[in-house]
Amino acid sequence: MRSLIARPVTTRFIYRRAAAHALAATAVALLTGCMMFARAPNELDYSRTRTSTAGLYRATIHPQGDTIPQGKLHRWTLHLETATGTPVDAATVTVDGGMPQHGHGLPTTPRVTRELGNGDHLVEGMKFNMGGWWVVKFHVNADAGSDSLVFNLKL
Ligand SMILES: [Cu+2]
């Protein structure tokens, strides 16, 4: 008598668990799997010269060797100017970035290590460990003010 009642309840419980697992698997696939293989948005600007978010600066990135390597530490030169084209030497620049569709940042902690003069700044520790759409952000603090520059890369 007891087992007759217990069986359908147990079966229903198993079905419900299986459904929950299938739902969770689908959600995980949608959140990670699909995003991993999603194409980068079409309207992205991959220019190596960009104007900062608030329009205070213009900057150009010069990756060492011109092509950006994958999985290899390398350097960049960041050329920084004011909106009117005056080179900016005295600046505190921090680097940040990652892959927006993968939800991860840069595999290294790149830093601006040296002022090279004429608005050029040496960026060391750049590394991209996979192909796809990367974003590299520079936060600049100098006489003209505080502002950010965002560069899109396709590797
Ligand atoms: Cu990634």
mmCIF file of C-alpha atoms and ligand atoms in Angstrom:
data_model
loop_
_atom_site.group_PDB
_atom_site.id
_atom_site.type_symbol
_atom_site.label_atom_id
_atom_site.label_comp_id
_atom_site.label_asym_id
_atom_site.label_seq_id
_atom_site.Cartn_x
_atom_site.Cartn_y
_atom_site.Cartn_z
ATOM 1 C CA MET A 1 0.000 0.000 0.000
ATOM 2 C CA ARG A 2 2.748 2.359 0.939
ATOM 3 C CA SER A 3 4.818 1.668 -2.219
ATOM 4 C CA LEU A 4 1.778 2.234 -4.476
ATOM 5 C CA ILE A 5 1.475 5.778 -3.211
ATOM 6 C CA ALA A 6 5.168 6.438 -3.087
ATOM 7 C CA ARG A 7 5.963 5.396 -6.660
ATOM 8 C CA PRO A 8 4.068 8.042 -8.649
ATOM 9 C CA VAL A 9 5.358 10.771 -6.373
ATOM 10 C CA THR A 10 8.946 9.646 -6.866
ATOM 11 C CA THR A 11 8.494 9.378 -10.643
ATOM 12 C CA ARG A 12 7.011 12.826 -10.856
ATOM 13 C CA PHE A 13 9.908 14.167 -8.785
ATOM 14 C CA ILE A 14 12.448 12.618 -11.185
ATOM 15 C CA TYR A 15 10.681 14.090 -14.205
ATOM 16 C CA ARG A 16 10.620 17.483 -12.605
ATOM 17 C CA ARG A 17 14.327 17.281 -11.811
ATOM 18 C CA ALA A 18 15.134 16.234 -15.360
ATOM 19 C CA ALA A 19 13.134 19.149 -16.720
ATOM 20 C CA ALA A 20 14.914 21.530 -14.388
ATOM 21 C CA HIS A 21 18.278 20.195 -15.541
ATOM 22 C CA ALA A 22 17.321 20.571 -19.200
ATOM 23 C CA LEU A 23 16.189 24.126 -18.536
ATOM 24 C CA ALA A 24 19.408 24.951 -16.686
ATOM 25 C CA ALA A 25 21.488 23.449 -19.509
ATOM 26 C CA THR A 26 19.610 25.554 -22.062
ATOM 27 C CA ALA A 27 20.107 28.679 -19.969
ATOM 28 C CA VAL A 28 23.838 27.976 -19.640
ATOM 29 C CA ALA A 29 24.108 27.385 -23.401
ATOM 30 C CA LEU A 30 22.325 30.653 -24.093
ATOM 31 C CA LEU A 31 24.417 32.637 -21.641
ATOM 32 C CA THR A 32 27.832 31.188 -22.383
ATOM 33 C CA GLY A 33 27.778 28.905 -25.413
ATOM 34 C CA CYS A 34 25.902 31.152 -27.804
ATOM 35 C CA MET A 35 27.712 34.242 -26.576
ATOM 36 C CA MET A 36 31.068 32.538 -27.109
ATOM 37 C CA PHE A 37 30.277 31.951 -30.744
ATOM 38 C CA ALA A 38 28.296 35.122 -31.307
ATOM 39 C CA ARG A 39 29.568 37.430 -33.974
ATOM 40 C CA ALA A 40 30.775 40.859 -32.921
ATOM 41 C CA PRO A 41 28.232 43.631 -33.545
ATOM 42 C CA ASN A 42 28.375 44.858 -37.140
ATOM 43 C CA GLU A 43 28.626 48.563 -36.388
ATOM 44 C CA LEU A 44 31.883 48.358 -34.374
ATOM 45 C CA ASP A 45 34.567 50.912 -35.135
ATOM 46 C CA TYR A 46 37.974 49.241 -35.378
ATOM 47 C CA SER A 47 39.870 52.491 -36.047
ATOM 48 C CA ARG A 48 43.250 52.789 -34.412
ATOM 49 C CA THR A 49 42.629 56.488 -33.847
ATOM 50 C CA ARG A 50 39.734 57.326 -31.571
ATOM 51 C CA THR A 51 38.333 60.345 -29.776
ATOM 52 C CA SER A 52 37.769 59.987 -26.047
ATOM 53 C CA THR A 53 34.282 59.520 -24.613
ATOM 54 C CA ALA A 54 33.910 63.143 -23.469
ATOM 55 C CA GLY A 55 35.857 64.492 -26.455
ATOM 56 C CA LEU A 56 38.860 65.784 -24.468
ATOM 57 C CA TYR A 57 41.518 63.668 -26.208
ATOM 58 C CA ARG A 58 42.411 61.905 -29.395
ATOM 59 C CA ALA A 59 44.647 58.877 -29.333
ATOM 60 C CA THR A 60 46.221 56.428 -31.746
ATOM 61 C CA ILE A 61 47.377 52.934 -30.875
ATOM 62 C CA HIS A 62 50.507 51.528 -32.501
ATOM 63 C CA PRO A 63 50.888 47.853 -31.627
ATOM 64 C CA GLN A 64 54.478 46.665 -31.859
ATOM 65 C CA GLY A 65 55.036 45.015 -35.206
ATOM 66 C CA ASP A 66 51.776 46.512 -36.520
ATOM 67 C CA THR A 67 49.814 43.250 -36.444
ATOM 68 C CA ILE A 68 48.436 42.254 -33.060
ATOM 69 C CA PRO A 69 49.718 38.807 -32.102
ATOM 70 C CA GLN A 70 47.629 36.175 -30.351
ATOM 71 C CA GLY A 71 48.898 34.573 -27.148
ATOM 72 C CA LYS A 72 52.092 36.619 -27.070
ATOM 73 C CA LEU A 73 53.193 39.421 -24.765
ATOM 74 C CA HIS A 74 53.902 42.568 -26.714
ATOM 75 C CA ARG A 75 54.061 46.351 -26.445
ATOM 76 C CA TRP A 76 52.012 49.185 -27.793
ATOM 77 C CA THR A 77 52.702 52.862 -28.219
ATOM 78 C CA LEU A 78 49.783 55.074 -27.347
ATOM 79 C CA HIS A 79 49.929 58.454 -29.003
ATOM 80 C CA LEU A 80 47.935 60.970 -27.014
ATOM 81 C CA GLU A 81 46.782 64.428 -28.071
ATOM 82 C CA THR A 82 44.283 66.991 -26.872
ATOM 83 C CA ALA A 83 41.143 67.535 -28.955
ATOM 84 C CA THR A 84 42.973 70.362 -30.756
ATOM 85 C CA GLY A 85 46.003 68.213 -31.586
ATOM 86 C CA THR A 86 48.553 69.186 -28.932
ATOM 87 C CA PRO A 87 50.625 66.145 -27.876
ATOM 88 C CA VAL A 88 50.039 65.168 -24.240
ATOM 89 C CA ASP A 89 53.108 63.921 -22.384
ATOM 90 C CA ALA A 90 52.276 64.425 -18.714
ATOM 91 C CA ALA A 91 49.403 62.035 -18.151
ATOM 92 C CA THR A 92 48.366 59.221 -15.870
ATOM 93 C CA VAL A 93 47.083 56.455 -18.110
ATOM 94 C CA THR A 94 45.575 53.177 -16.962
ATOM 95 C CA VAL A 95 44.689 50.234 -19.191
ATOM 96 C CA ASP A 96 41.680 47.961 -18.970
ATOM 97 C CA GLY A 97 39.841 45.696 -21.364
ATOM 98 C CA GLY A 98 38.436 42.294 -22.198
ATOM 99 C CA MET A 99 35.993 40.437 -24.382
ATOM 100 C CA PRO A 100 32.462 41.826 -23.945
ATOM 101 C CA GLN A 101 30.822 38.681 -25.340
ATOM 102 C CA HIS A 102 32.822 36.319 -23.141
ATOM 103 C CA GLY A 103 32.533 38.203 -19.875
ATOM 104 C CA HIS A 104 36.267 38.159 -19.168
ATOM 105 C CA GLY A 105 38.946 40.783 -18.938
ATOM 106 C CA LEU A 106 42.484 40.907 -20.232
ATOM 107 C CA PRO A 107 44.685 37.938 -19.266
ATOM 108 C CA THR A 108 47.430 40.342 -18.169
ATOM 109 C CA THR A 109 47.604 43.717 -16.429
ATOM 110 C CA PRO A 110 49.088 46.035 -19.048
ATOM 111 C CA ARG A 111 50.617 49.279 -17.821
ATOM 112 C CA VAL A 112 51.838 52.504 -19.312
ATOM 113 C CA THR A 113 55.455 52.423 -18.203
ATOM 114 C CA ARG A 114 57.163 55.322 -19.926
ATOM 115 C CA GLU A 115 56.666 58.696 -21.569
ATOM 116 C CA LEU A 116 58.448 58.546 -24.904
ATOM 117 C CA GLY A 117 57.926 62.220 -25.736
ATOM 118 C CA ASN A 118 55.811 63.985 -28.363
ATOM 119 C CA GLY A 119 52.641 62.506 -26.818
ATOM 120 C CA ASP A 120 53.813 58.897 -27.097
ATOM 121 C CA HIS A 121 53.414 56.513 -24.173
ATOM 122 C CA LEU A 122 54.808 53.013 -23.915
ATOM 123 C CA VAL A 123 52.275 50.325 -22.995
ATOM 124 C CA GLU A 124 53.782 47.075 -21.751
ATOM 125 C CA GLY A 125 52.195 43.739 -20.965
ATOM 126 C CA MET A 126 49.604 43.567 -23.740
ATOM 127 C CA LYS A 127 48.379 40.059 -24.467
ATOM 128 C CA PHE A 128 45.324 38.563 -26.135
ATOM 129 C CA ASN A 129 44.860 34.883 -25.464
ATOM 130 C CA MET A 130 42.137 34.098 -28.018
ATOM 131 C CA GLY A 131 40.569 35.242 -31.248
ATOM 132 C CA GLY A 132 37.458 37.398 -31.434
ATOM 133 C CA TRP A 133 36.285 40.843 -30.472
ATOM 134 C CA TRP A 134 38.399 42.559 -27.818
ATOM 135 C CA VAL A 135 37.976 45.964 -26.239
ATOM 136 C CA VAL A 136 40.927 47.931 -24.850
ATOM 137 C CA LYS A 137 40.207 50.996 -22.722
ATOM 138 C CA PHE A 138 42.598 53.717 -21.668
ATOM 139 C CA HIS A 139 41.675 56.011 -18.847
ATOM 140 C CA VAL A 140 43.548 59.278 -19.160
ATOM 141 C CA ASN A 141 44.071 61.849 -16.466
ATOM 142 C CA ALA A 142 45.960 64.950 -17.630
ATOM 143 C CA ASP A 143 45.705 68.774 -17.687
ATOM 144 C CA ALA A 144 42.725 68.733 -20.063
ATOM 145 C CA GLY A 145 40.810 66.491 -17.632
ATOM 146 C CA SER A 146 39.826 62.913 -17.017
ATOM 147 C CA ASP A 147 38.481 60.872 -19.927
ATOM 148 C CA SER A 148 38.421 57.392 -21.463
ATOM 149 C CA LEU A 149 39.315 55.991 -24.860
ATOM 150 C CA VAL A 150 37.863 52.751 -26.134
ATOM 151 C CA PHE A 151 39.434 50.717 -28.942
ATOM 152 C CA ASN A 152 37.827 47.688 -30.594
ATOM 153 C CA LEU A 153 40.090 44.942 -31.906
ATOM 154 C CA LYS A 154 39.308 41.938 -34.055
ATOM 155 C CA LEU A 155 41.745 39.079 -33.587
HETATM 156 CU CU CU B 1 37.305 35.237 -24.685
#
